[in-house]
Amino acid sequence: MKTFSIIFLMLFSLATQATCQKDRVRVQVLGSGGPELTDQRASTSYLIWLDDKGIILLDTGTGSMLNYEKSNANPNDLSVVLFSHLHVDHSAELPALIKGFYFTGRHRDLAVFGPTGNSLLPATDKFIERLFSSTGLYPYLNAYIDSSSQASYHIKVRNVDVTKKQVRFVYRNAQMALSAVPVHHGPLPALAWKIDIAGCKLVFSGDMNNQFHTLAGLAQHANLLIAHHAIPEQAQGVARQLHMPPSEIGRIAAEAKVKKLVLSHRMTRTFGQEVKTRKQIAKEYSGTVLFANDMDIFHPGY
Ligand SMILES: [Zn+2]
């Protein structure tokens, strides 16, 4: 009897963990555009809310800090920054965030996770060092990376290796578990991220063309997949080397059986093609498909 009770409790516990508490979780799009100067959108950034607190920021693209302010998040609630990769349209406004904390009375460390580097982009820890070291671009902010300093908080950086094309567990605390997998974004080191939070799985493709075929594995049964829709179906050349067309997004969403699909990182070459894009995706994936705009809020699907 006792054994049965224990098994029942274990099963119940697993079931509870697997249930997405969707009303506790939302993703706010702080930047739905790409790097263009003409798209009237901020570049990539997503704020993940849990119980009305914005606790994770994924990418800090150009323009995202103004939208972060508009979100009315309390900056002291933010505990983690994730980077998909370090292109300008995903990383440029990190210094604005770090400087801004000076005025919020922040007293808790900030964890930062992003990819290792290569000859084209530094590793995430080097990126931060080049920004904030005493010989870097903003030496007056050096105390935040100098763990021996008396700064009210410190930035704690960890690189995620992109050389092994496998899903890897990165971090866990009481509120979240974070996993990542390398994705193919031309020659750039890049990651897709999965955030397990309140029983929900949120997955972010980042920029990628799916040549590594790693995203569907990460996104299995995701409640929300935010996929980067930077090119139309007919794109060729460099753009196609860097990004996935709608049909590929549809195949991934179908293979992973995601509950809800959001298309972001929209660019002028895809504007006005939304009907076509939907048709291309619908050939593969029959679930909900939504287009992101700045400040939009998405709840997990179920
Ligand atoms: Zn991008």
mmCIF file of C-alpha atoms and ligand atoms in Angstrom:
data_model
loop_
_atom_site.group_PDB
_atom_site.id
_atom_site.type_symbol
_atom_site.label_atom_id
_atom_site.label_comp_id
_atom_site.label_asym_id
_atom_site.label_seq_id
_atom_site.Cartn_x
_atom_site.Cartn_y
_atom_site.Cartn_z
ATOM 1 C CA MET A 1 0.000 0.000 0.000
ATOM 2 C CA LYS A 2 2.788 2.279 0.990
ATOM 3 C CA THR A 3 4.622 1.550 -2.275
ATOM 4 C CA PHE A 4 1.479 2.311 -4.270
ATOM 5 C CA SER A 5 1.117 5.626 -2.439
ATOM 6 C CA ILE A 6 4.690 6.585 -3.242
ATOM 7 C CA ILE A 7 4.278 5.664 -6.924
ATOM 8 C CA PHE A 8 1.013 7.593 -7.059
ATOM 9 C CA LEU A 9 2.650 10.614 -5.493
ATOM 10 C CA MET A 10 5.574 10.436 -7.945
ATOM 11 C CA LEU A 11 3.213 10.206 -10.918
ATOM 12 C CA PHE A 12 1.085 13.030 -9.553
ATOM 13 C CA SER A 13 4.176 15.145 -9.066
ATOM 14 C CA LEU A 14 5.337 14.485 -12.644
ATOM 15 C CA ALA A 15 1.877 15.314 -13.989
ATOM 16 C CA THR A 16 1.812 18.535 -11.996
ATOM 17 C CA GLN A 17 5.203 19.526 -13.330
ATOM 18 C CA ALA A 18 4.074 18.857 -16.873
ATOM 19 C CA THR A 19 0.991 21.070 -16.638
ATOM 20 C CA CYS A 20 1.627 24.499 -18.062
ATOM 21 C CA GLN A 21 0.289 27.122 -15.683
ATOM 22 C CA LYS A 22 -0.295 29.452 -18.586
ATOM 23 C CA ASP A 23 -1.906 32.250 -16.606
ATOM 24 C CA ARG A 24 1.312 32.732 -14.625
ATOM 25 C CA VAL A 25 3.517 33.103 -17.700
ATOM 26 C CA ARG A 26 3.700 35.528 -20.594
ATOM 27 C CA VAL A 27 6.253 36.582 -23.180
ATOM 28 C CA GLN A 28 6.386 40.231 -24.131
ATOM 29 C CA VAL A 29 8.007 41.151 -27.416
ATOM 30 C CA LEU A 30 10.257 44.153 -26.850
ATOM 31 C CA GLY A 31 11.686 43.953 -30.353
ATOM 32 C CA SER A 32 9.972 42.230 -33.286
ATOM 33 C CA GLY A 33 12.178 43.550 -36.088
ATOM 34 C CA GLY A 34 15.556 42.806 -37.608
ATOM 35 C CA PRO A 35 18.593 45.054 -38.055
ATOM 36 C CA GLU A 36 17.014 47.331 -40.692
ATOM 37 C CA LEU A 37 16.705 51.074 -40.102
ATOM 38 C CA THR A 38 13.440 51.201 -42.020
ATOM 39 C CA ASP A 39 11.265 48.575 -40.350
ATOM 40 C CA GLN A 40 9.815 50.892 -37.685
ATOM 41 C CA ARG A 41 10.494 48.227 -35.070
ATOM 42 C CA ALA A 42 12.976 47.560 -32.323
ATOM 43 C CA SER A 43 15.400 44.709 -32.937
ATOM 44 C CA THR A 44 15.180 41.363 -31.160
ATOM 45 C CA SER A 45 14.324 41.230 -27.470
ATOM 46 C CA TYR A 46 11.836 39.234 -25.394
ATOM 47 C CA LEU A 47 10.841 39.732 -21.775
ATOM 48 C CA ILE A 48 9.563 36.651 -19.951
ATOM 49 C CA TRP A 49 7.109 37.399 -17.161
ATOM 50 C CA LEU A 50 6.284 35.064 -14.282
ATOM 51 C CA ASP A 51 3.571 36.116 -11.830
ATOM 52 C CA ASP A 52 3.745 39.726 -13.037
ATOM 53 C CA LYS A 53 7.502 39.955 -12.668
ATOM 54 C CA GLY A 54 9.782 40.316 -15.694
ATOM 55 C CA ILE A 55 12.509 37.872 -14.721
ATOM 56 C CA ILE A 56 14.273 36.881 -17.981
ATOM 57 C CA LEU A 57 15.387 38.988 -20.923
ATOM 58 C CA LEU A 58 16.338 37.164 -24.110
ATOM 59 C CA ASP A 59 18.512 39.377 -26.364
ATOM 60 C CA THR A 60 18.883 43.121 -26.055
ATOM 61 C CA GLY A 61 18.625 44.360 -29.630
ATOM 62 C CA THR A 62 18.619 47.932 -30.818
ATOM 63 C CA GLY A 63 15.678 49.924 -29.458
ATOM 64 C CA SER A 64 14.725 47.265 -26.925
ATOM 65 C CA MET A 65 15.545 49.319 -23.842
ATOM 66 C CA LEU A 66 12.920 51.948 -24.626
ATOM 67 C CA ASN A 67 10.356 49.173 -24.952
ATOM 68 C CA TYR A 68 11.660 47.599 -21.754
ATOM 69 C CA GLU A 69 10.879 50.885 -20.010
ATOM 70 C CA LYS A 70 7.427 50.940 -21.609
ATOM 71 C CA SER A 71 6.748 47.407 -20.316
ATOM 72 C CA ASN A 72 6.758 48.841 -16.767
ATOM 73 C CA ALA A 73 8.787 45.886 -15.559
ATOM 74 C CA ASN A 74 10.647 46.449 -12.318
ATOM 75 C CA PRO A 75 14.330 46.223 -13.366
ATOM 76 C CA ASN A 76 15.217 44.709 -9.997
ATOM 77 C CA ASP A 77 13.037 41.671 -10.819
ATOM 78 C CA LEU A 78 15.292 40.760 -13.745
ATOM 79 C CA SER A 79 17.541 37.852 -12.833
ATOM 80 C CA VAL A 80 18.805 36.434 -16.145
ATOM 81 C CA VAL A 81 19.839 37.751 -19.569
ATOM 82 C CA LEU A 82 20.165 35.209 -22.385
ATOM 83 C CA PHE A 83 21.796 35.824 -25.737
ATOM 84 C CA SER A 84 20.915 33.879 -28.860
ATOM 85 C CA HIS A 85 23.992 35.399 -30.514
ATOM 86 C CA LEU A 86 25.887 38.648 -30.456
ATOM 87 C CA HIS A 87 24.953 40.386 -33.688
ATOM 88 C CA VAL A 88 24.185 44.082 -33.155
ATOM 89 C CA ASP A 89 20.431 43.562 -33.578
ATOM 90 C CA HIS A 90 20.489 41.121 -30.639
ATOM 91 C CA SER A 91 23.006 42.624 -28.238
ATOM 92 C CA ALA A 92 23.580 46.361 -28.764
ATOM 93 C CA GLU A 93 21.654 47.654 -25.764
ATOM 94 C CA LEU A 94 23.159 45.568 -22.978
ATOM 95 C CA PRO A 95 25.250 48.566 -21.776
ATOM 96 C CA ALA A 96 22.059 50.627 -21.456
ATOM 97 C CA LEU A 97 20.571 47.948 -19.198
ATOM 98 C CA ILE A 98 23.706 47.715 -17.040
ATOM 99 C CA LYS A 99 23.965 51.491 -16.688
ATOM 100 C CA GLY A 100 20.242 51.813 -16.003
ATOM 101 C CA PHE A 101 20.443 49.521 -12.971
ATOM 102 C CA TYR A 102 22.493 52.230 -11.257
ATOM 103 C CA PHE A 103 19.268 54.176 -10.789
ATOM 104 C CA THR A 104 17.133 51.266 -9.574
ATOM 105 C CA GLY A 105 19.079 50.358 -6.452
ATOM 106 C CA ARG A 106 19.794 46.885 -7.759
ATOM 107 C CA HIS A 107 21.312 44.583 -5.140
ATOM 108 C CA ARG A 108 21.232 41.180 -6.812
ATOM 109 C CA ASP A 109 23.679 39.731 -9.288
ATOM 110 C CA LEU A 110 22.698 39.417 -12.937
ATOM 111 C CA ALA A 111 23.328 36.063 -14.629
ATOM 112 C CA VAL A 112 24.200 36.248 -18.330
ATOM 113 C CA PHE A 113 24.387 33.237 -20.655
ATOM 114 C CA GLY A 114 25.326 33.238 -24.326
ATOM 115 C CA PRO A 115 27.315 31.359 -26.952
ATOM 116 C CA THR A 116 31.019 30.714 -27.169
ATOM 117 C CA GLY A 117 32.800 32.653 -29.896
ATOM 118 C CA ASN A 118 34.810 32.300 -33.074
ATOM 119 C CA SER A 119 36.814 34.651 -35.323
ATOM 120 C CA LEU A 120 33.672 36.577 -36.283
ATOM 121 C CA LEU A 121 32.157 37.166 -32.851
ATOM 122 C CA PRO A 122 33.651 37.007 -29.353
ATOM 123 C CA ALA A 123 32.455 34.565 -26.731
ATOM 124 C CA THR A 124 29.839 36.079 -24.448
ATOM 125 C CA ASP A 125 32.271 36.512 -21.544
ATOM 126 C CA LYS A 126 34.764 38.283 -23.858
ATOM 127 C CA PHE A 127 31.988 40.470 -25.232
ATOM 128 C CA ILE A 128 31.141 41.614 -21.713
ATOM 129 C CA GLU A 129 34.809 42.046 -20.840
ATOM 130 C CA ARG A 130 35.384 44.195 -23.936
ATOM 131 C CA LEU A 131 32.435 46.356 -22.988
ATOM 132 C CA PHE A 132 33.115 46.845 -19.293
ATOM 133 C CA SER A 133 36.758 46.063 -18.446
ATOM 134 C CA SER A 134 39.013 48.870 -17.235
ATOM 135 C CA THR A 135 40.530 49.000 -20.744
ATOM 136 C CA GLY A 136 37.236 48.337 -22.521
ATOM 137 C CA LEU A 137 34.624 50.569 -24.118
ATOM 138 C CA TYR A 138 32.876 51.634 -20.898
ATOM 139 C CA PRO A 139 35.576 51.478 -18.206
ATOM 140 C CA TYR A 140 33.433 53.538 -15.846
ATOM 141 C CA LEU A 141 31.157 50.491 -15.494
ATOM 142 C CA ASN A 142 34.041 48.152 -14.647
ATOM 143 C CA ALA A 143 32.943 47.577 -11.044
ATOM 144 C CA TYR A 144 30.014 45.479 -12.272
ATOM 145 C CA ILE A 145 32.314 42.791 -13.686
ATOM 146 C CA ASP A 146 34.984 43.060 -10.997
ATOM 147 C CA SER A 147 33.833 40.592 -8.352
ATOM 148 C CA SER A 148 36.210 42.120 -5.801
ATOM 149 C CA SER A 149 34.574 45.547 -6.166
ATOM 150 C CA GLN A 150 32.018 46.991 -3.759
ATOM 151 C CA ALA A 151 29.422 47.394 -6.520
ATOM 152 C CA SER A 152 25.878 46.709 -5.372
ATOM 153 C CA TYR A 153 25.612 43.892 -7.912
ATOM 154 C CA HIS A 154 27.828 41.959 -10.305
ATOM 155 C CA ILE A 155 27.392 40.463 -13.752
ATOM 156 C CA LYS A 156 28.026 36.709 -13.712
ATOM 157 C CA VAL A 157 28.680 35.423 -17.231
ATOM 158 C CA ARG A 158 28.828 31.878 -18.503
ATOM 159 C CA ASN A 159 29.437 30.742 -22.060
ATOM 160 C CA VAL A 160 27.431 27.930 -23.651
ATOM 161 C CA ASP A 161 29.524 25.771 -25.963
ATOM 162 C CA VAL A 162 28.282 25.751 -29.547
ATOM 163 C CA THR A 163 30.591 23.045 -30.890
ATOM 164 C CA LYS A 164 28.490 20.022 -29.876
ATOM 165 C CA LYS A 165 25.148 20.020 -31.661
ATOM 166 C CA GLN A 166 23.220 18.702 -28.693
ATOM 167 C CA VAL A 167 20.669 20.109 -26.304
ATOM 168 C CA ARG A 168 22.421 21.064 -23.111
ATOM 169 C CA PHE A 169 21.083 21.992 -19.734
ATOM 170 C CA VAL A 170 22.445 25.409 -18.729
ATOM 171 C CA TYR A 171 20.908 26.666 -15.496
ATOM 172 C CA ARG A 172 18.185 26.071 -12.965
ATOM 173 C CA ASN A 173 16.788 27.934 -9.988
ATOM 174 C CA ALA A 174 13.471 27.797 -8.135
ATOM 175 C CA GLN A 175 11.657 29.613 -10.945
ATOM 176 C CA MET A 176 13.168 28.350 -14.189
ATOM 177 C CA ALA A 177 15.252 25.773 -16.012
ATOM 178 C CA LEU A 178 17.213 26.893 -19.061
ATOM 179 C CA SER A 179 18.449 24.720 -21.926
ATOM 180 C CA ALA A 180 20.071 25.603 -25.233
ATOM 181 C CA VAL A 181 21.127 24.003 -28.484
ATOM 182 C CA PRO A 182 23.467 25.317 -31.199
ATOM 183 C CA VAL A 183 21.711 26.433 -34.383
ATOM 184 C CA HIS A 184 23.121 27.263 -37.816
ATOM 185 C CA HIS A 185 23.194 31.001 -38.500
ATOM 186 C CA GLY A 186 25.732 31.058 -41.320
ATOM 187 C CA PRO A 187 29.218 31.090 -39.777
ATOM 188 C CA LEU A 188 28.084 32.762 -36.531
ATOM 189 C CA PRO A 189 27.965 31.038 -33.138
ATOM 190 C CA ALA A 190 24.263 30.959 -32.267
ATOM 191 C CA LEU A 191 21.882 29.265 -29.847
ATOM 192 C CA ALA A 192 18.203 28.457 -29.616
ATOM 193 C CA TRP A 193 16.895 28.592 -26.051
ATOM 194 C CA LYS A 194 14.268 26.694 -24.087
ATOM 195 C CA ILE A 195 12.855 28.142 -20.895
ATOM 196 C CA ASP A 196 10.939 25.771 -18.612
ATOM 197 C CA ILE A 197 8.865 27.929 -16.320
ATOM 198 C CA ALA A 198 5.732 27.173 -14.264
ATOM 199 C CA GLY A 199 5.331 23.903 -16.176
ATOM 200 C CA CYS A 200 5.421 25.698 -19.544
ATOM 201 C CA LYS A 201 8.016 25.255 -22.268
ATOM 202 C CA LEU A 202 8.935 28.445 -24.113
ATOM 203 C CA VAL A 203 11.317 28.064 -27.052
ATOM 204 C CA PHE A 204 13.121 30.772 -29.016
ATOM 205 C CA SER A 205 14.746 29.886 -32.324
ATOM 206 C CA GLY A 206 16.985 32.932 -32.574
ATOM 207 C CA ASP A 207 18.346 33.569 -36.063
ATOM 208 C CA MET A 208 18.990 30.299 -37.908
ATOM 209 C CA ASN A 209 18.469 28.407 -41.156
ATOM 210 C CA ASN A 210 18.028 24.958 -39.566
ATOM 211 C CA GLN A 211 20.991 23.384 -41.337
ATOM 212 C CA PHE A 212 21.892 21.658 -38.056
ATOM 213 C CA HIS A 213 18.327 20.273 -37.623
ATOM 214 C CA THR A 214 18.543 20.848 -33.887
ATOM 215 C CA LEU A 215 15.556 23.069 -33.139
ATOM 216 C CA ALA A 216 12.754 20.505 -33.394
ATOM 217 C CA GLY A 217 14.409 18.393 -30.696
ATOM 218 C CA LEU A 218 14.649 21.350 -28.331
ATOM 219 C CA ALA A 219 11.097 22.452 -29.076
ATOM 220 C CA GLN A 220 9.315 19.108 -28.499
ATOM 221 C CA HIS A 221 5.785 19.846 -27.227
ATOM 222 C CA ALA A 222 6.668 23.483 -26.579
ATOM 223 C CA ASN A 223 3.738 25.585 -25.395
ATOM 224 C CA LEU A 224 5.156 28.503 -27.357
ATOM 225 C CA LEU A 225 7.718 28.612 -30.158
ATOM 226 C CA ILE A 226 8.918 32.050 -31.196
ATOM 227 C CA ALA A 227 10.546 31.532 -34.588
ATOM 228 C CA HIS A 228 12.491 34.124 -36.530
ATOM 229 C CA HIS A 229 10.807 34.893 -39.801
ATOM 230 C CA ALA A 230 13.440 37.001 -41.555
ATOM 231 C CA ILE A 231 12.988 35.834 -45.144
ATOM 232 C CA PRO A 232 10.185 34.966 -47.569
ATOM 233 C CA GLU A 233 9.912 31.497 -49.076
ATOM 234 C CA GLN A 234 11.754 32.398 -52.300
ATOM 235 C CA ALA A 235 14.830 33.960 -50.637
ATOM 236 C CA GLN A 236 18.226 32.840 -51.910
ATOM 237 C CA GLY A 237 21.894 33.591 -51.352
ATOM 238 C CA VAL A 238 23.265 35.045 -48.125
ATOM 239 C CA ALA A 239 19.807 35.627 -46.629
ATOM 240 C CA ARG A 240 18.958 31.926 -47.090
ATOM 241 C CA GLN A 241 22.303 30.922 -45.587
ATOM 242 C CA LEU A 242 21.401 32.839 -42.459
ATOM 243 C CA HIS A 243 17.650 32.317 -42.095
ATOM 244 C CA MET A 244 14.884 29.735 -42.520
ATOM 245 C CA PRO A 245 11.940 30.177 -44.909
ATOM 246 C CA PRO A 246 8.325 29.769 -43.732
ATOM 247 C CA SER A 247 8.112 26.157 -44.956
ATOM 248 C CA GLU A 248 11.053 25.227 -42.730
ATOM 249 C CA ILE A 249 9.442 26.959 -39.753
ATOM 250 C CA GLY A 250 6.260 24.995 -40.454
ATOM 251 C CA ARG A 251 8.138 21.687 -40.636
ATOM 252 C CA ILE A 252 9.878 22.346 -37.336
ATOM 253 C CA ALA A 253 6.631 23.372 -35.595
ATOM 254 C CA ALA A 254 4.901 20.242 -36.888
ATOM 255 C CA GLU A 255 7.743 17.875 -36.019
ATOM 256 C CA ALA A 256 7.991 19.346 -32.523
ATOM 257 C CA LYS A 257 4.179 19.404 -32.084
ATOM 258 C CA VAL A 258 4.332 22.927 -30.678
ATOM 259 C CA LYS A 259 1.124 24.308 -29.241
ATOM 260 C CA LYS A 260 1.465 27.865 -30.519
ATOM 261 C CA LEU A 261 3.785 29.467 -33.073
ATOM 262 C CA VAL A 262 4.752 33.149 -33.104
ATOM 263 C CA LEU A 263 6.694 34.703 -35.991
ATOM 264 C CA SER A 264 9.073 37.497 -35.067
ATOM 265 C CA HIS A 265 12.300 39.163 -36.358
ATOM 266 C CA ARG A 266 10.134 40.461 -39.175
ATOM 267 C CA MET A 267 11.790 42.408 -41.980
ATOM 268 C CA THR A 268 10.698 44.574 -44.891
ATOM 269 C CA ARG A 269 11.239 41.681 -47.297
ATOM 270 C CA THR A 270 8.521 39.718 -45.476
ATOM 271 C CA PHE A 271 6.042 42.527 -44.797
ATOM 272 C CA GLY A 272 2.963 42.283 -47.008
ATOM 273 C CA GLN A 273 3.600 38.554 -47.501
ATOM 274 C CA GLU A 274 1.772 37.433 -44.371
ATOM 275 C CA VAL A 275 -0.979 35.595 -46.266
ATOM 276 C CA LYS A 276 1.594 33.700 -48.340
ATOM 277 C CA THR A 277 3.662 32.974 -45.243
ATOM 278 C CA ARG A 278 0.635 31.555 -43.448
ATOM 279 C CA LYS A 279 -0.150 29.324 -46.449
ATOM 280 C CA GLN A 280 3.416 28.015 -46.583
ATOM 281 C CA ILE A 281 3.371 27.220 -42.884
ATOM 282 C CA ALA A 282 -0.133 25.699 -43.015
ATOM 283 C CA LYS A 283 1.093 23.087 -45.509
ATOM 284 C CA GLU A 284 3.177 21.668 -42.678
ATOM 285 C CA TYR A 285 1.684 22.870 -39.389
ATOM 286 C CA SER A 286 -1.968 23.108 -38.423
ATOM 287 C CA GLY A 287 -1.662 24.906 -35.073
ATOM 288 C CA THR A 288 -2.044 28.565 -34.160
ATOM 289 C CA VAL A 289 0.274 30.974 -36.022
ATOM 290 C CA LEU A 290 0.630 34.590 -34.917
ATOM 291 C CA PHE A 291 2.762 37.500 -36.132
ATOM 292 C CA ALA A 292 4.640 39.506 -33.485
ATOM 293 C CA ASN A 293 4.674 43.269 -33.146
ATOM 294 C CA ASP A 294 6.579 45.359 -30.613
ATOM 295 C CA MET A 295 5.065 45.202 -27.114
ATOM 296 C CA ASP A 296 2.767 42.265 -27.985
ATOM 297 C CA ILE A 297 2.160 39.820 -25.163
ATOM 298 C CA PHE A 298 1.828 36.099 -25.828
ATOM 299 C CA HIS A 299 0.644 33.477 -23.397
ATOM 300 C CA PRO A 300 1.739 29.862 -23.782
ATOM 301 C CA GLY A 301 -0.549 27.607 -25.793
ATOM 302 C CA TYR A 302 -1.917 24.425 -24.278
HETATM 303 ZN ZN ZN B 1 18.979 39.142 -36.215
#
